[in-house]
Coordinates of C-alpha atoms in Angstrom, one line a residue:
M183 CA 0.2 0.0 -0.2
R184 CA 1.3 3.2 -0.3
P185 CA 1.7 5.9 2.3
A186 CA -0.9 7.6 2.0
H187 CA -3.2 5.1 1.8
I188 CA -1.7 3.3 5.0
C189 CA -2.1 6.6 6.4
L190 CA -5.9 6.6 5.2
A191 CA -6.4 3.2 6.9
V192 CA -5.7 4.1 10.2
L193 CA -7.2 7.7 10.1
V194 CA -10.4 4.9 9.7
A195 CA -9.5 2.7 12.6
A196 CA -8.8 6.2 14.3
V197 CA -12.4 7.8 13.3
W198 CA -14.4 3.6 14.6
G199 CA -12.4 3.3 17.8
V200 CA -13.3 7.2 19.7
N201 CA -16.7 6.5 17.5
F202 CA -16.7 4.5 21.1
V203 CA -16.5 7.3 23.5
V204 CA -18.7 9.3 21.2
I205 CA -21.3 6.5 21.8
E206 CA -21.1 6.6 25.0
V207 CA -20.8 10.7 25.8
G208 CA -24.2 10.5 23.1
L209 CA -25.9 8.2 25.7
D210 CA -26.2 10.5 27.9
H211 CA -28.3 12.8 25.7
F212 CA -30.0 10.8 23.7
P213 CA -32.4 7.0 24.5
P214 CA -30.1 4.1 22.5
L215 CA -32.5 3.4 20.0
L216 CA -33.3 7.2 19.5
F217 CA -29.6 7.7 19.7
S218 CA -30.1 5.4 16.6
A219 CA -32.3 5.9 15.0
L220 CA -31.2 9.6 14.4
R221 CA -27.9 8.3 13.3
F222 CA -29.5 6.7 10.8
L223 CA -31.1 9.6 10.0
V224 CA -28.5 11.7 9.0
A225 CA -26.2 9.4 7.4
A226 CA -29.1 8.6 4.8
L227 CA -29.9 11.9 4.5
P228 CA -29.5 14.0 2.2
A229 CA -26.2 11.6 0.9
V230 CA -29.5 9.4 -0.1
F231 CA -30.0 12.5 -3.0
F232 CA -27.0 12.1 -4.4
V233 CA -25.5 8.4 -4.3
G234 CA -27.4 7.6 -7.4
R235 CA -30.3 4.2 -6.9
P236 CA -28.9 1.3 -5.7
K237 CA -26.9 -1.2 -7.3
V238 CA -27.5 -4.5 -5.6
A239 CA -31.7 -6.1 -5.1
W240 CA -33.2 -4.7 -2.1
K241 CA -33.5 -7.6 -0.7
W242 CA -30.4 -6.9 0.1
I243 CA -30.3 -3.6 1.6
V244 CA -33.8 -4.7 3.8
G245 CA -31.7 -6.9 4.9
V246 CA -28.7 -5.9 5.5
G247 CA -30.3 -3.0 7.8
L248 CA -32.9 -4.6 9.6
V249 CA -29.4 -7.0 11.1
L250 CA -26.5 -4.3 10.9
G251 CA -28.4 -1.0 12.1
V252 CA -32.1 -2.3 13.9
A253 CA -30.5 -5.2 15.1
K254 CA -26.3 -4.6 15.7
F255 CA -26.5 -1.1 16.9
G256 CA -29.4 -1.4 18.8
L257 CA -28.1 -4.0 21.2
L258 CA -24.8 -2.5 20.9
F259 CA -26.3 0.7 22.8
I260 CA -28.9 -1.0 24.8
G261 CA -25.4 -2.7 26.3
M262 CA -23.2 0.3 26.7
D263 CA -26.5 2.0 28.2
A264 CA -26.6 -0.6 30.8
G265 CA -22.8 -0.5 31.4
M266 CA -20.6 -2.2 29.1
P267 CA -17.4 0.7 29.0
A268 CA -16.5 2.6 26.1
G269 CA -12.8 0.3 26.0
L270 CA -14.1 -2.7 26.2
S271 CA -17.0 -2.8 23.9
S272 CA -15.0 -1.8 21.3
L273 CA -12.6 -4.8 21.5
V274 CA -15.7 -7.3 22.6
L275 CA -17.1 -5.9 19.2
Q276 CA -13.8 -7.9 16.4
V277 CA -14.4 -11.1 18.1
Q278 CA -17.8 -10.7 15.3
A279 CA -14.6 -11.7 13.1
V280 CA -15.1 -15.9 14.5
F281 CA -19.5 -15.0 14.1
T282 CA -18.2 -13.9 10.4
G283 CA -16.5 -17.7 10.1
F284 CA -19.1 -19.5 11.6
F285 CA -21.8 -18.3 10.0
A286 CA -19.9 -18.0 6.6
F287 CA -19.6 -21.8 7.3
L288 CA -23.2 -22.8 7.9
A289 CA -24.6 -20.4 4.8
L290 CA -21.9 -20.1 2.4
G291 CA -20.5 -23.8 2.7
E292 CA -17.0 -22.3 3.3
R293 CA -14.6 -24.4 6.2
P294 CA -11.9 -22.4 7.6
G295 CA -7.8 -23.8 7.2
G296 CA -6.5 -24.8 10.4
V297 CA -4.5 -21.2 10.6
R298 CA -7.6 -19.7 11.4
V299 CA -9.9 -21.7 13.2
A300 CA -6.1 -21.7 15.6
G301 CA -7.2 -18.0 16.0
M302 CA -11.0 -18.1 16.3
V303 CA -9.7 -20.1 19.5
I304 CA -7.8 -18.2 20.5
A305 CA -9.8 -14.9 19.8
L306 CA -12.6 -16.8 21.9
G307 CA -10.0 -17.5 24.7
G308 CA -10.1 -13.5 24.8
I309 CA -13.5 -12.6 24.8
A310 CA -13.8 -15.7 28.2
V311 CA -10.9 -13.7 30.3
A312 CA -12.7 -10.1 28.5
A313 CA -16.4 -11.5 29.8
V314 CA -14.7 -12.9 33.8
D315 CA -13.2 -8.6 34.5
E316 CA -16.5 -8.0 33.4
G317 CA -18.3 -10.6 35.5
E318 CA -15.8 -8.6 38.6
T319 CA -16.8 -5.2 37.6
G320 CA -19.6 -4.5 35.9
P321 CA -23.5 -6.5 34.3
L322 CA -23.2 -9.3 32.4
T323 CA -26.4 -8.9 31.2
A324 CA -24.8 -5.2 28.9
F325 CA -21.3 -8.1 28.5
A326 CA -24.7 -10.2 26.7
L327 CA -25.2 -8.0 24.9
L328 CA -22.5 -7.0 22.7
M329 CA -22.1 -10.5 22.3
G330 CA -25.2 -10.2 20.4
A331 CA -24.2 -6.9 18.8
A332 CA -20.8 -8.8 16.9
A333 CA -22.6 -11.9 16.0
C334 CA -25.3 -9.6 14.6
W335 CA -22.3 -8.0 13.1
G336 CA -21.3 -11.1 11.4
V337 CA -24.6 -12.1 9.9
S338 CA -24.7 -8.5 8.5
N339 CA -21.0 -9.6 6.9
V340 CA -22.8 -12.9 5.4
L341 CA -25.1 -10.8 3.4
T342 CA -23.1 -8.5 2.7
R343 CA -20.5 -10.5 1.5
K344 CA -23.6 -12.6 -0.6
A345 CA -24.5 -8.9 -1.8
S346 CA -21.2 -8.0 -3.3
P347 CA -22.1 -3.8 -3.1
P348 CA -20.0 -2.6 -6.3
D349 CA -19.9 0.7 -4.1
S350 CA -19.4 0.5 -1.1
L351 CA -20.6 3.8 -0.3
N352 CA -23.8 3.9 -2.2
F353 CA -24.4 0.6 -1.0
M354 CA -23.5 1.5 3.0
V355 CA -26.6 4.7 2.4
W356 CA -28.8 3.3 1.0
V357 CA -28.6 0.7 4.1
S358 CA -29.3 3.1 6.0
T359 CA -32.7 3.9 4.7
V360 CA -33.9 1.3 6.5
P361 CA -33.2 1.1 10.4
V362 CA -34.1 4.8 11.0
L363 CA -38.3 4.0 10.9
P364 CA -38.1 0.4 12.7
L365 CA -35.4 2.6 15.4
L366 CA -38.3 5.5 15.9
A367 CA -40.9 2.5 16.3
L368 CA -39.2 0.7 18.9
S369 CA -37.3 4.1 20.9
L370 CA -41.6 4.8 20.5
L371 CA -42.6 1.9 22.1
F372 CA -40.3 0.9 24.9
E373 CA -38.1 4.3 25.9
G374 CA -41.6 6.1 25.7
P375 CA -42.1 9.2 23.9
S376 CA -42.0 11.9 26.4
R377 CA -38.3 9.9 27.3
D378 CA -38.0 10.7 23.9
L379 CA -39.5 14.2 22.7
A380 CA -37.7 15.2 26.1
A381 CA -34.3 14.6 24.8
L382 CA -35.2 16.7 21.6
R383 CA -35.7 19.7 23.4
S384 CA -33.0 19.5 24.9
L385 CA -31.4 19.2 22.2
D386 CA -27.9 21.1 22.5
W387 CA -25.2 21.3 20.1
Q388 CA -22.6 19.2 21.7
G389 CA -25.5 16.6 21.1
A390 CA -25.9 17.9 17.4
G391 CA -22.4 17.6 16.9
I392 CA -22.9 14.0 18.9
I393 CA -25.5 13.2 15.9
V394 CA -23.1 14.5 13.5
Y395 CA -20.2 12.8 14.3
V396 CA -21.3 9.6 14.2
A397 CA -23.9 10.0 10.8
W398 CA -21.3 10.9 9.1
V399 CA -17.4 11.0 10.2
T400 CA -17.7 7.7 11.5
T401 CA -20.6 6.5 8.6
V402 CA -20.4 8.4 5.3
F403 CA -16.7 9.1 5.7
G404 CA -15.7 6.3 7.8
F405 CA -16.9 2.9 4.9
G406 CA -16.7 5.6 2.4
A407 CA -12.8 5.4 2.6
W408 CA -12.8 2.0 4.2
G409 CA -14.7 1.4 0.2
Y410 CA -11.6 2.9 -1.6
L411 CA -8.6 1.3 0.0
L412 CA -11.1 -1.6 -1.1
R413 CA -11.5 -1.3 -4.6
R414 CA -7.5 -0.3 -4.5
H415 CA -5.9 -3.2 -2.4
P416 CA -6.8 -6.7 -1.7
A417 CA -9.2 -7.2 1.4
S418 CA -6.7 -9.0 2.8
T419 CA -4.5 -6.2 2.7
V420 CA -7.5 -3.8 4.5
A421 CA -8.9 -6.0 6.5
P422 CA -6.4 -6.2 9.9
F423 CA -6.3 -2.8 9.7
S424 CA -9.6 -2.4 12.0
L425 CA -7.8 -4.4 14.0
L426 CA -6.6 -0.6 15.1
V427 CA -10.0 -0.7 16.0
P428 CA -10.1 -2.0 19.7
V429 CA -7.1 0.1 20.1
F430 CA -7.5 3.8 19.6
G431 CA -11.0 2.5 21.2
M432 CA -9.6 1.7 24.9
S433 CA -6.6 4.1 24.6
S434 CA -9.5 7.0 24.5
A435 CA -11.8 6.2 26.1
A436 CA -8.7 5.6 29.4
L437 CA -8.1 9.7 27.9
V438 CA -11.2 11.3 27.6
L439 CA -13.1 8.4 30.0
D440 CA -10.5 8.0 32.5
E441 CA -11.3 4.3 32.2
S442 CA -9.3 2.1 34.0
V443 CA -7.5 -0.7 32.5
S444 CA -7.5 -3.9 34.6
G445 CA -4.4 -6.6 33.9
L446 CA -7.2 -8.9 32.4
R447 CA -8.8 -6.3 30.1
W448 CA -5.1 -6.2 29.1
C449 CA -5.0 -10.0 28.7
A450 CA -8.0 -10.7 26.9
A451 CA -7.2 -7.4 23.8
A452 CA -4.1 -8.9 23.4
L453 CA -5.5 -13.1 22.7
L454 CA -8.2 -11.6 21.6
V455 CA -6.8 -9.2 18.7
G456 CA -3.7 -12.0 18.8
G457 CA -6.0 -14.1 17.7
V458 CA -7.8 -12.0 15.1
A459 CA -5.2 -11.5 13.6
L460 CA -3.9 -14.6 13.5
A461 CA -7.1 -15.3 10.7
S462 CA -6.7 -11.9 9.1
F463 CA -3.0 -13.4 8.3
A464 CA -4.8 -16.8 7.4
K465 CA -3.7 -17.4 3.7
A466 CA -6.9 -17.4 2.1
S467 CA -5.8 -20.6 0.6
A468 CA -6.5 -22.0 3.9
S469 CA -9.9 -21.5 3.5
V470 CA -11.7 -25.2 1.4
P471 CA -14.3 -24.0 0.6
L472 CA -16.6 -27.4 0.1
T473 CA -17.9 -27.4 -2.8
P474 CA -16.1 -25.3 -6.2
S475 CA -18.4 -23.8 -6.7
R476 CA -18.0 -21.4 -3.5
S477 CA -15.6 -18.4 -3.3
P478 CA -12.9 -17.5 -0.7
A479 CA -13.6 -17.5 2.3
V480 CA -15.3 -13.8 4.4
T481 CA -13.2 -11.1 5.2
T482 CA -14.3 -9.7 8.2
V483 CA -13.9 -6.2 7.2
P484 CA -16.1 -3.9 9.7
V485 CA -19.5 -2.7 8.5
P486 CA -22.1 -0.1 10.1
A487 CA -22.9 0.5 9.2
P488 CA -27.7 -3.2 13.5
A489 CA -33.5 -7.7 15.5
A490 CA -34.3 -6.0 18.9
P491 CA -34.5 -7.5 21.8
A492 CA -37.1 -8.5 23.6
T493 CA -35.9 -6.3 27.0
A494 CA -34.9 -3.3 27.0
P495 CA -32.7 -1.2 30.1
H496 CA -33.9 0.9 31.9
P497 CA -33.9 4.6 31.9
R498 CA -30.1 5.7 33.1
T499 CA -30.1 8.4 36.2
T500 CA -26.7 9.1 36.3
A501 CA -23.0 9.4 34.1
S502 CA -21.9 5.8 35.1
R503 CA -25.0 4.9 33.0
T504 CA -26.9 3.5 35.6
P505 CA -30.3 1.7 35.5
S506 CA -32.8 3.4 37.3
T507 CA -35.5 1.5 39.2
A508 CA -38.0 3.0 36.9
T509 CA -39.5 1.7 34.5
P510 CA -40.3 2.7 31.0
P511 CA -39.1 -0.1 28.5
S512 CA -36.2 0.9 25.8
P513 CA -35.3 -0.5 22.7
P514 CA -32.0 -2.4 21.4
R515 CA -28.6 -0.2 20.8

């Protein structure tokens, strides 16, 4: 890769890593489901009028929009609202690489080679250590919601692989149109119209800036730049840069939010990032299709770029996101 392209890949990873800190701050301004709906609304408008018509079938746009936009991001925002720290969230979501490989095997018949399997096992070991650490310091329910978000991300990766969009920015903008109404409906149902209206009425410059960052910077710029790199370099060259996301996520959370990083968490980070790196750097030939018609294994590249949980956390009462004793429902992240 050219130095300029390496710098761009690192910049995108930094933007995505810092995004977890921005989400954490944004959850002090908006209920999680409403926050997610606003994110996709601003990402879709007015961009949808400038990117041209969709370049893939609507079934793929709707499918990815529901799984990625509603389920993945709904669970992520709710999990962080329930107490999952920003830095740890950026780390745990990387287990999407394991889920992607598993779902690709089930849906596409793609069988990973021994090196990739070893990487996945190491990454799962990191998740186990992270779960122990979170069990000692925070709510395991929030951790489980993040695992659900990672699983949904894996499903959306496989759907995106099947869609094979020729223009990733066009695809992402159209995908962003899908979750808006479902997330708004879930927010009204679980978070309540009074809570949503109160958040919108108290919107200030910081809240507006947060929405612009998560919508235009992380989604439109981030995925547009990532797609630009993927069109010019092999996916196996670009994808490993996504491993920098938890590095920036944990670092920015420690600097901005003063999140402490325990020894167990560092161990979890080493195992998870190392395992995903091993699986990502494995040669493409190590993934053997079950039938000759299958193509090489899914490359686990992050996409934003979200099914709603049956229950949602109670409204927040403090900056630490400790649920209150009130009972108004809240939808996904």
